[in-house]
Structures are given as C-alpha cells and as structure tokens.
Amino acid sequence: MIRTIFGRVLAAIPVLIGIAILSFFLIRLVPGDIVNVMMGEDFADPAVEAELRRIFGLDQPIHIQFADWFGGLVQGDLGASLRTGRPVTEEIFERFPMTLELAIAALIVSLAIAIPAGIITATRRNSSIDMGARLVSLIGLSLPNFWLGILLILLFAVYLRWVPSGGYASFALSWEHFQFLLLPAVTLGTSLAAVTMRMTRSSLLEVLGHDYIRTARAKGLSERAVVAGHALRNSLIPVITVIGIQLGGLLGGTIIVEQIFSWPGLGSLMVRAIYQRDYPLVQGLTMFLAFFFVFMNLAVDIFYVYLDPRMRQRG
C-alpha cells in the first residue's frame, strides 16, 4: 500500500508541472495585460506603459518570466499580486476558509440526500420509489448550477423572502450565517447528490448480488442487518472515490455559484484576477486548486485502507 501511494505521488508531479505550464501560458493568450486594464483605452502614454511593464516584470522575455515564476513555485513562493502587491498565498488563504465552508456544506447536503436515497432505491429495485428517485436524480444532474441558483433566489429570496439573495456573514453558529449559506450550499449539493445517489445505488446493487450476502440471508439475518452490517460498507468504496473527487473539484467548481450569490471565496477571487489580468494570482490559484485536488485523491487512496482489508494485506 505504501508503495502504491508513493507511486501515485510521483505520478502527480508531472501532472502538476503540466498544469503550471498551461496556467502560465494560457492566461497570456487573453488579449491585454494588467497595464492595459489599468490605463484603459482613453489614456495611453507609451512611456508610462513601458515603465509599468518594467515594474511588473512584463518587459522580460516570456521564457525569463516563466523561469522566474516556476523557480519561485518550486520553493513554495507563488509570487505577489500585481494589483494589490500582497503575496498570493495571503490572498488565497484569506478566501480559502469561505470556499471550504461552502464546499463542505454542499457535500453535507449531497450526502444527506444521496446515501439514504441510494440505499432505499437499491433495496427496492424497480419499484415506484426507485423509478421516481432515479427520475429526480436525472433532473438534478441535468440542471445547470447557475439556472438552479437563480430559481432558488427568485423563490426563497424574492418571493418568499425567507433568506437573503446573496452575501456573506462572518462564520458563526447562528441563524444569520446559516441563511447566507443555505441557498449556495443547496445549489451545489443538488447536482452532487444526483451523482452520489446513482453511484450508491449501483454499487450497493452489485454487492447485494454476492454469495456472502445470500449466505447472510440464509442464516436468518434481517434485511436491515444484511444491508447495514455486510453490504453497505463494501459498497462504499467506489462511493468514497466519487465523494473525494467531488470535494477536490468543489473548490474550483464554486466559481459560478459564488458569483451568483456574491460569496467571497476563491471562485470570485479567480474571476476578479482574470478580469484584472493579475497573472501571478491566476497562476497561484490554479496551482493551489490543482494541488488540493491531487491531495484529495491521495487521501481517498489512504482511506481505502480502512474500508478494504484486502488493501491492508497488500500493503
């Protein structure tokens, strides 16, 4: 098992290097740079532009800029924001708790819906409950986040006025904070629940067909004991994979939802950095999200050890 984890860590290194190269060069394909954004179209002084590019280091050849940035990246230095002058790491970790809070809340909403629904549909296969839940999951999977978010705002914020339409309150275990968190968490959690429910159902159905499940039933165990004590744990392995990938992808997948609900997380920071052509901030955010995604995949692999005894024996 240790050898497998070490191999996956090594395999992630070229992936991260490739992401670093792409993030550096792709953002520079967007027309204009931060100097053009700062000066606008109405005022253009070549001397001032040249001086600003020298200050920002944009007058250097592209390969020199990449070498300087990548050298800092290897040492853990993501550079400084061109717009604010603050270190990129400070900008990221200032917003990271908000995005992480939203991602965890969305994941909780997803699991609260998906796991019970997946178990019920698997144990009542081809029943009306199963067909209805599968239809609802297909609808939830098909709904775009931006459309669902707007609908929720119209219903619960505009018409019913139960919750605010957007914004953020400082983290606290209070109803005020929960009101701001509810709609974006439900918007994100709905599509996640659809995927997790379908995976739980298919995985549990496969496990329920194994010989040891029939043996447990032949011994006289109740259906609840068979499902909860024998089938569910073994069926959770692929579900854990999906959940880990979802959590890793959620940090980068909250961009649209954060914009709709004015949530001050990494997504809104990324949008602002792209609009302002803040190259170090865009590159730093991309690398941070990529590293977190790789870390979550590695954490899922390690968690397998506690779910599957066969992997402990291999390790």
CSV table of C-alpha atoms in Angstrom, one decimal:
chain,number,residue,atom,x,y,z
A,1,MET,CA,0.0,0.0,0.0
A,2,ILE,CA,2.8,2.4,0.9
A,3,ARG,CA,4.5,1.6,-2.5
A,4,THR,CA,1.2,2.4,-4.3
A,5,ILE,CA,0.8,5.7,-2.5
A,6,PHE,CA,4.4,6.6,-3.2
A,7,GLY,CA,3.9,5.8,-6.9
A,8,ARG,CA,0.8,8.0,-7.1
A,9,VAL,CA,2.7,10.9,-5.5
A,10,LEU,CA,5.4,10.5,-8.1
A,11,ALA,CA,2.8,10.3,-10.9
A,12,ALA,CA,1.2,13.5,-9.7
A,13,ILE,CA,4.5,15.5,-10.1
A,14,PRO,CA,4.4,15.7,-14.0
A,15,VAL,CA,0.7,16.4,-13.8
A,16,LEU,CA,1.3,19.5,-11.6
A,17,ILE,CA,4.2,20.6,-13.8
A,18,GLY,CA,1.9,20.4,-16.9
A,19,ILE,CA,-0.7,22.4,-15.1
A,20,ALA,CA,1.9,25.0,-14.1
A,21,ILE,CA,3.0,25.4,-17.8
A,22,LEU,CA,-0.6,25.6,-19.0
A,23,SER,CA,-1.7,28.1,-16.4
A,24,PHE,CA,1.3,30.3,-17.1
A,25,PHE,CA,0.9,30.5,-20.9
A,26,LEU,CA,-2.9,30.2,-21.4
A,27,ILE,CA,-3.7,33.3,-19.3
A,28,ARG,CA,-1.3,35.2,-21.5
A,29,LEU,CA,-3.4,34.3,-24.6
A,30,VAL,CA,-6.1,36.6,-23.3
A,31,PRO,CA,-5.8,39.9,-25.1
A,32,GLY,CA,-4.3,42.7,-23.0
A,33,ASP,CA,-2.4,42.7,-19.7
A,34,ILE,CA,-2.7,44.4,-16.4
A,35,VAL,CA,-1.2,47.6,-17.8
A,36,ASN,CA,-3.9,47.8,-20.5
A,37,VAL,CA,-6.6,47.2,-17.8
A,38,MET,CA,-5.2,49.9,-15.5
A,39,MET,CA,-4.7,52.6,-18.2
A,40,GLY,CA,-7.8,51.9,-20.2
A,41,GLU,CA,-8.5,52.9,-23.8
A,42,ASP,CA,-8.8,56.7,-23.2
A,43,PHE,CA,-5.4,57.2,-21.8
A,44,ALA,CA,-2.3,55.7,-23.5
A,45,ASP,CA,1.1,57.1,-22.8
A,46,PRO,CA,3.8,54.8,-24.2
A,47,ALA,CA,6.4,55.9,-21.7
A,48,VAL,CA,4.1,55.3,-18.7
A,49,GLU,CA,3.1,51.9,-20.2
A,50,ALA,CA,6.7,50.9,-20.6
A,51,GLU,CA,7.6,51.9,-17.1
A,52,LEU,CA,4.6,50.0,-15.6
A,53,ARG,CA,5.6,46.9,-17.6
A,54,ARG,CA,9.1,47.2,-16.3
A,55,ILE,CA,7.8,47.5,-12.7
A,56,PHE,CA,5.6,44.4,-13.1
A,57,GLY,CA,8.4,42.5,-14.9
A,58,LEU,CA,6.3,42.2,-18.1
A,59,ASP,CA,9.1,43.7,-20.2
A,60,GLN,CA,11.1,40.5,-19.9
A,61,PRO,CA,11.0,37.7,-22.5
A,62,ILE,CA,8.3,35.2,-21.8
A,63,HIS,CA,10.7,32.4,-21.1
A,64,ILE,CA,12.5,34.5,-18.5
A,65,GLN,CA,9.2,35.3,-16.8
A,66,PHE,CA,8.3,31.7,-16.7
A,67,ALA,CA,11.7,30.7,-15.3
A,68,ASP,CA,11.4,33.3,-12.5
A,69,TRP,CA,7.9,32.2,-11.6
A,70,PHE,CA,8.5,28.5,-11.8
A,71,GLY,CA,11.6,28.8,-9.7
A,72,GLY,CA,9.7,30.5,-7.0
A,73,LEU,CA,6.9,27.9,-7.3
A,74,VAL,CA,9.3,25.1,-6.7
A,75,GLN,CA,10.4,26.8,-3.5
A,76,GLY,CA,6.8,27.4,-2.4
A,77,ASP,CA,6.6,31.0,-3.4
A,78,LEU,CA,3.6,31.9,-5.6
A,79,GLY,CA,4.7,35.5,-6.1
A,80,ALA,CA,2.8,38.7,-5.4
A,81,SER,CA,-0.4,40.0,-6.8
A,82,LEU,CA,0.2,42.7,-9.4
A,83,ARG,CA,-2.9,44.5,-8.4
A,84,THR,CA,-2.5,44.6,-4.6
A,85,GLY,CA,1.1,43.8,-4.1
A,86,ARG,CA,0.3,41.3,-1.4
A,87,PRO,CA,1.7,37.7,-1.5
A,88,VAL,CA,-0.5,35.4,-3.5
A,89,THR,CA,-0.5,32.9,-0.6
A,90,GLU,CA,-2.1,35.6,1.7
A,91,GLU,CA,-4.8,36.3,-0.9
A,92,ILE,CA,-5.6,32.6,-1.3
A,93,PHE,CA,-5.7,31.7,2.4
A,94,GLU,CA,-7.8,34.8,3.2
A,95,ARG,CA,-10.5,33.5,0.9
A,96,PHE,CA,-9.9,29.7,1.3
A,97,PRO,CA,-12.0,29.3,4.5
A,98,MET,CA,-15.1,30.7,2.8
A,99,THR,CA,-14.8,28.4,-0.2
A,100,LEU,CA,-14.0,25.4,2.0
A,101,GLU,CA,-17.0,26.1,4.2
A,102,LEU,CA,-19.3,26.3,1.2
A,103,ALA,CA,-17.8,23.1,-0.3
A,104,ILE,CA,-18.3,21.2,3.0
A,105,ALA,CA,-21.8,22.5,3.4
A,106,ALA,CA,-22.6,21.4,-0.2
A,107,LEU,CA,-21.1,18.0,0.4
A,108,ILE,CA,-23.2,17.5,3.6
A,109,VAL,CA,-26.3,18.4,1.7
A,110,SER,CA,-25.3,16.0,-1.0
A,111,LEU,CA,-24.7,13.1,1.4
A,112,ALA,CA,-27.8,13.7,3.5
A,113,ILE,CA,-29.8,13.2,0.3
A,114,ALA,CA,-27.8,10.7,-1.7
A,115,ILE,CA,-26.8,8.0,0.8
A,116,PRO,CA,-30.3,7.3,2.2
A,117,ALA,CA,-31.8,7.7,-1.3
A,118,GLY,CA,-29.2,5.3,-2.8
A,119,ILE,CA,-29.9,2.7,-0.1
A,120,ILE,CA,-33.7,2.9,-0.5
A,121,THR,CA,-33.6,2.7,-4.3
A,122,ALA,CA,-31.2,-0.3,-4.2
A,123,THR,CA,-33.2,-2.3,-1.7
A,124,ARG,CA,-36.5,-1.5,-3.6
A,125,ARG,CA,-35.2,-2.1,-7.0
A,126,ASN,CA,-37.6,-1.3,-9.9
A,127,SER,CA,-40.3,-0.2,-7.5
A,128,SER,CA,-42.2,3.1,-7.9
A,129,ILE,CA,-39.9,4.7,-5.3
A,130,ASP,CA,-36.8,3.5,-7.3
A,131,MET,CA,-38.1,4.9,-10.6
A,132,GLY,CA,-39.2,8.2,-9.0
A,133,ALA,CA,-35.8,8.7,-7.3
A,134,ARG,CA,-33.9,7.9,-10.5
A,135,LEU,CA,-36.0,10.4,-12.4
A,136,VAL,CA,-35.4,13.1,-9.7
A,137,SER,CA,-31.7,12.4,-9.8
A,138,LEU,CA,-31.6,12.7,-13.6
A,139,ILE,CA,-33.3,16.1,-13.3
A,140,GLY,CA,-30.9,17.2,-10.6
A,141,LEU,CA,-27.9,16.0,-12.7
A,142,SER,CA,-29.2,17.9,-15.7
A,143,LEU,CA,-29.9,21.3,-14.1
A,144,PRO,CA,-27.1,23.9,-14.6
A,145,ASN,CA,-26.0,25.4,-11.3
A,146,PHE,CA,-26.4,29.0,-12.5
A,147,TRP,CA,-30.1,28.3,-13.5
A,148,LEU,CA,-30.9,26.4,-10.3
A,149,GLY,CA,-29.3,29.2,-8.2
A,150,ILE,CA,-31.3,31.9,-9.9
A,151,LEU,CA,-34.5,29.9,-9.4
A,152,LEU,CA,-33.8,29.4,-5.7
A,153,ILE,CA,-33.1,33.2,-5.4
A,154,LEU,CA,-36.4,34.0,-7.1
A,155,LEU,CA,-38.4,31.6,-4.9
A,156,PHE,CA,-36.9,31.9,-1.5
A,157,ALA,CA,-35.3,35.3,-1.5
A,158,VAL,CA,-37.5,37.4,-3.8
A,159,TYR,CA,-41.0,35.9,-3.4
A,160,LEU,CA,-41.0,34.2,0.0
A,161,ARG,CA,-38.2,36.4,1.5
A,162,TRP,CA,-37.1,33.6,3.8
A,163,VAL,CA,-33.3,34.1,3.1
A,164,PRO,CA,-31.1,36.8,1.6
A,165,SER,CA,-30.4,36.6,-2.1
A,166,GLY,CA,-26.6,36.7,-1.5
A,167,GLY,CA,-23.7,37.9,0.5
A,168,TYR,CA,-21.7,36.6,3.4
A,169,ALA,CA,-21.8,36.8,7.2
A,170,SER,CA,-18.8,36.1,9.4
A,171,PHE,CA,-18.6,32.5,10.4
A,172,ALA,CA,-20.7,31.7,13.4
A,173,LEU,CA,-23.1,29.1,14.6
A,174,SER,CA,-26.1,31.4,14.1
A,175,TRP,CA,-29.2,31.5,12.0
A,176,GLU,CA,-28.0,34.7,10.3
A,177,HIS,CA,-24.9,32.9,9.0
A,178,PHE,CA,-26.9,29.8,8.0
A,179,GLN,CA,-29.3,32.0,6.0
A,180,PHE,CA,-26.5,33.2,3.8
A,181,LEU,CA,-25.0,29.6,3.4
A,182,LEU,CA,-28.3,27.8,2.7
A,183,LEU,CA,-29.0,28.6,-1.0
A,184,PRO,CA,-25.5,28.3,-2.4
A,185,ALA,CA,-25.0,25.0,-0.5
A,186,VAL,CA,-28.2,23.6,-1.8
A,187,THR,CA,-27.4,24.8,-5.3
A,188,LEU,CA,-24.1,23.0,-5.3
A,189,GLY,CA,-25.2,20.0,-3.3
A,190,THR,CA,-28.1,19.1,-5.7
A,191,SER,CA,-26.0,18.0,-8.6
A,192,LEU,CA,-23.5,16.3,-6.3
A,193,ALA,CA,-26.4,14.4,-4.7
A,194,ALA,CA,-27.6,13.1,-8.1
A,195,VAL,CA,-24.2,11.6,-8.9
A,196,THR,CA,-23.6,10.1,-5.5
A,197,MET,CA,-27.1,8.6,-5.2
A,198,ARG,CA,-26.7,6.8,-8.6
A,199,MET,CA,-23.2,5.6,-7.6
A,200,THR,CA,-24.5,4.4,-4.2
A,201,ARG,CA,-27.4,2.6,-5.8
A,202,SER,CA,-25.4,0.8,-8.5
A,203,SER,CA,-22.6,-0.2,-6.1
A,204,LEU,CA,-25.0,-1.5,-3.4
A,205,LEU,CA,-26.9,-3.5,-6.1
A,206,GLU,CA,-23.7,-5.1,-7.2
A,207,VAL,CA,-22.7,-6.0,-3.6
A,208,LEU,CA,-26.2,-7.4,-2.8
A,209,GLY,CA,-25.8,-10.0,-5.5
A,210,HIS,CA,-22.6,-11.5,-4.0
A,211,ASP,CA,-22.6,-15.0,-2.5
A,212,TYR,CA,-21.8,-13.9,1.1
A,213,ILE,CA,-24.9,-11.7,1.1
A,214,ARG,CA,-27.0,-14.7,0.2
A,215,THR,CA,-25.3,-16.7,2.9
A,216,ALA,CA,-26.1,-13.9,5.5
A,217,ARG,CA,-29.7,-14.0,4.5
A,218,ALA,CA,-29.7,-17.8,4.7
A,219,LYS,CA,-28.5,-17.6,8.3
A,220,GLY,CA,-31.7,-15.7,9.1
A,221,LEU,CA,-30.4,-12.2,9.4
A,222,SER,CA,-32.9,-9.4,8.9
A,223,GLU,CA,-32.7,-7.4,5.7
A,224,ARG,CA,-31.6,-4.3,7.7
A,225,ALA,CA,-28.8,-6.2,9.3
A,226,VAL,CA,-27.7,-7.6,5.9
A,227,VAL,CA,-27.6,-4.2,4.3
A,228,ALA,CA,-26.2,-2.2,7.2
A,229,GLY,CA,-23.8,-4.8,8.6
A,230,HIS,CA,-22.5,-6.5,5.4
A,231,ALA,CA,-23.4,-4.8,2.2
A,232,LEU,CA,-23.2,-1.1,2.8
A,233,ARG,CA,-19.5,-0.9,4.0
A,234,ASN,CA,-18.3,-2.9,1.0
A,235,SER,CA,-20.4,-0.8,-1.4
A,236,LEU,CA,-18.9,2.5,-0.1
A,237,ILE,CA,-15.5,2.1,-1.7
A,238,PRO,CA,-16.5,3.5,-5.1
A,239,VAL,CA,-18.8,6.0,-3.4
A,240,ILE,CA,-15.8,7.3,-1.4
A,241,THR,CA,-13.9,7.8,-4.6
A,242,VAL,CA,-16.7,9.9,-6.0
A,243,ILE,CA,-17.0,11.9,-2.8
A,244,GLY,CA,-13.3,12.6,-2.7
A,245,ILE,CA,-13.2,13.7,-6.3
A,246,GLN,CA,-16.3,15.9,-5.7
A,247,LEU,CA,-14.7,17.6,-2.7
A,248,GLY,CA,-11.5,18.3,-4.6
A,249,GLY,CA,-13.4,19.6,-7.6
A,250,LEU,CA,-15.8,21.7,-5.5
A,251,LEU,CA,-13.1,24.2,-4.6
A,252,GLY,CA,-12.7,25.1,-8.3
A,253,GLY,CA,-16.3,24.4,-9.2
A,254,THR,CA,-17.8,27.1,-7.0
A,255,ILE,CA,-16.9,29.9,-9.3
A,256,ILE,CA,-20.3,30.4,-10.9
A,257,VAL,CA,-22.2,29.8,-7.6
A,258,GLU,CA,-20.0,32.3,-5.8
A,259,GLN,CA,-20.7,34.9,-8.4
A,260,ILE,CA,-24.4,34.4,-8.3
A,261,PHE,CA,-24.6,34.6,-4.5
A,262,SER,CA,-21.8,37.1,-4.0
A,263,TRP,CA,-19.9,34.6,-1.9
A,264,PRO,CA,-16.4,36.0,-1.2
A,265,GLY,CA,-14.4,32.8,-1.9
A,266,LEU,CA,-11.7,31.6,-4.2
A,267,GLY,CA,-14.1,31.5,-7.2
A,268,SER,CA,-14.9,35.2,-7.0
A,269,LEU,CA,-11.2,35.9,-6.4
A,270,MET,CA,-10.3,33.9,-9.6
A,271,VAL,CA,-12.8,35.8,-11.7
A,272,ARG,CA,-11.5,39.2,-10.4
A,273,ALA,CA,-7.9,38.1,-11.1
A,274,ILE,CA,-8.8,37.1,-14.7
A,275,TYR,CA,-10.6,40.3,-15.4
A,276,GLN,CA,-7.7,42.3,-14.0
A,277,ARG,CA,-5.1,40.2,-15.8
A,278,ASP,CA,-3.4,39.6,-12.5
A,279,TYR,CA,-1.1,36.8,-13.8
A,280,PRO,CA,0.6,35.7,-10.5
A,281,LEU,CA,-2.8,35.5,-8.7
A,282,VAL,CA,-4.4,33.4,-11.5
A,283,GLN,CA,-1.5,31.1,-11.7
A,284,GLY,CA,-1.3,30.7,-7.9
A,285,LEU,CA,-5.0,30.0,-7.6
A,286,THR,CA,-4.8,27.4,-10.4
A,287,MET,CA,-1.8,25.6,-8.8
A,288,PHE,CA,-3.4,25.7,-5.3
A,289,LEU,CA,-6.7,24.1,-6.6
A,290,ALA,CA,-4.7,21.5,-8.6
A,291,PHE,CA,-2.6,20.6,-5.6
A,292,PHE,CA,-5.7,20.3,-3.4
A,293,PHE,CA,-7.4,18.1,-6.0
A,294,VAL,CA,-4.3,15.8,-6.1
A,295,PHE,CA,-4.2,15.8,-2.3
A,296,MET,CA,-7.8,14.7,-2.0
A,297,ASN,CA,-7.3,11.9,-4.4
A,298,LEU,CA,-4.4,10.7,-2.3
A,299,ALA,CA,-6.4,11.0,0.8
A,300,VAL,CA,-9.1,8.8,-0.8
A,301,ASP,CA,-6.5,6.2,-1.6
A,302,ILE,CA,-5.3,6.2,2.0
A,303,PHE,CA,-8.9,5.9,3.3
A,304,TYR,CA,-9.4,2.8,1.2
A,305,VAL,CA,-7.1,1.0,3.7
A,306,TYR,CA,-9.7,1.4,6.4
A,307,LEU,CA,-12.5,0.2,4.2
A,308,ASP,CA,-11.0,-2.7,2.3
A,309,PRO,CA,-8.9,-5.2,4.3
A,310,ARG,CA,-7.5,-6.7,1.1
A,311,MET,CA,-5.6,-3.4,0.6
A,312,ARG,CA,-4.1,-3.7,4.1
A,313,GLN,CA,-2.9,-7.2,3.2
A,314,ARG,CA,-1.2,-5.9,0.0
A,315,GLY,CA,0.5,-3.2,1.9
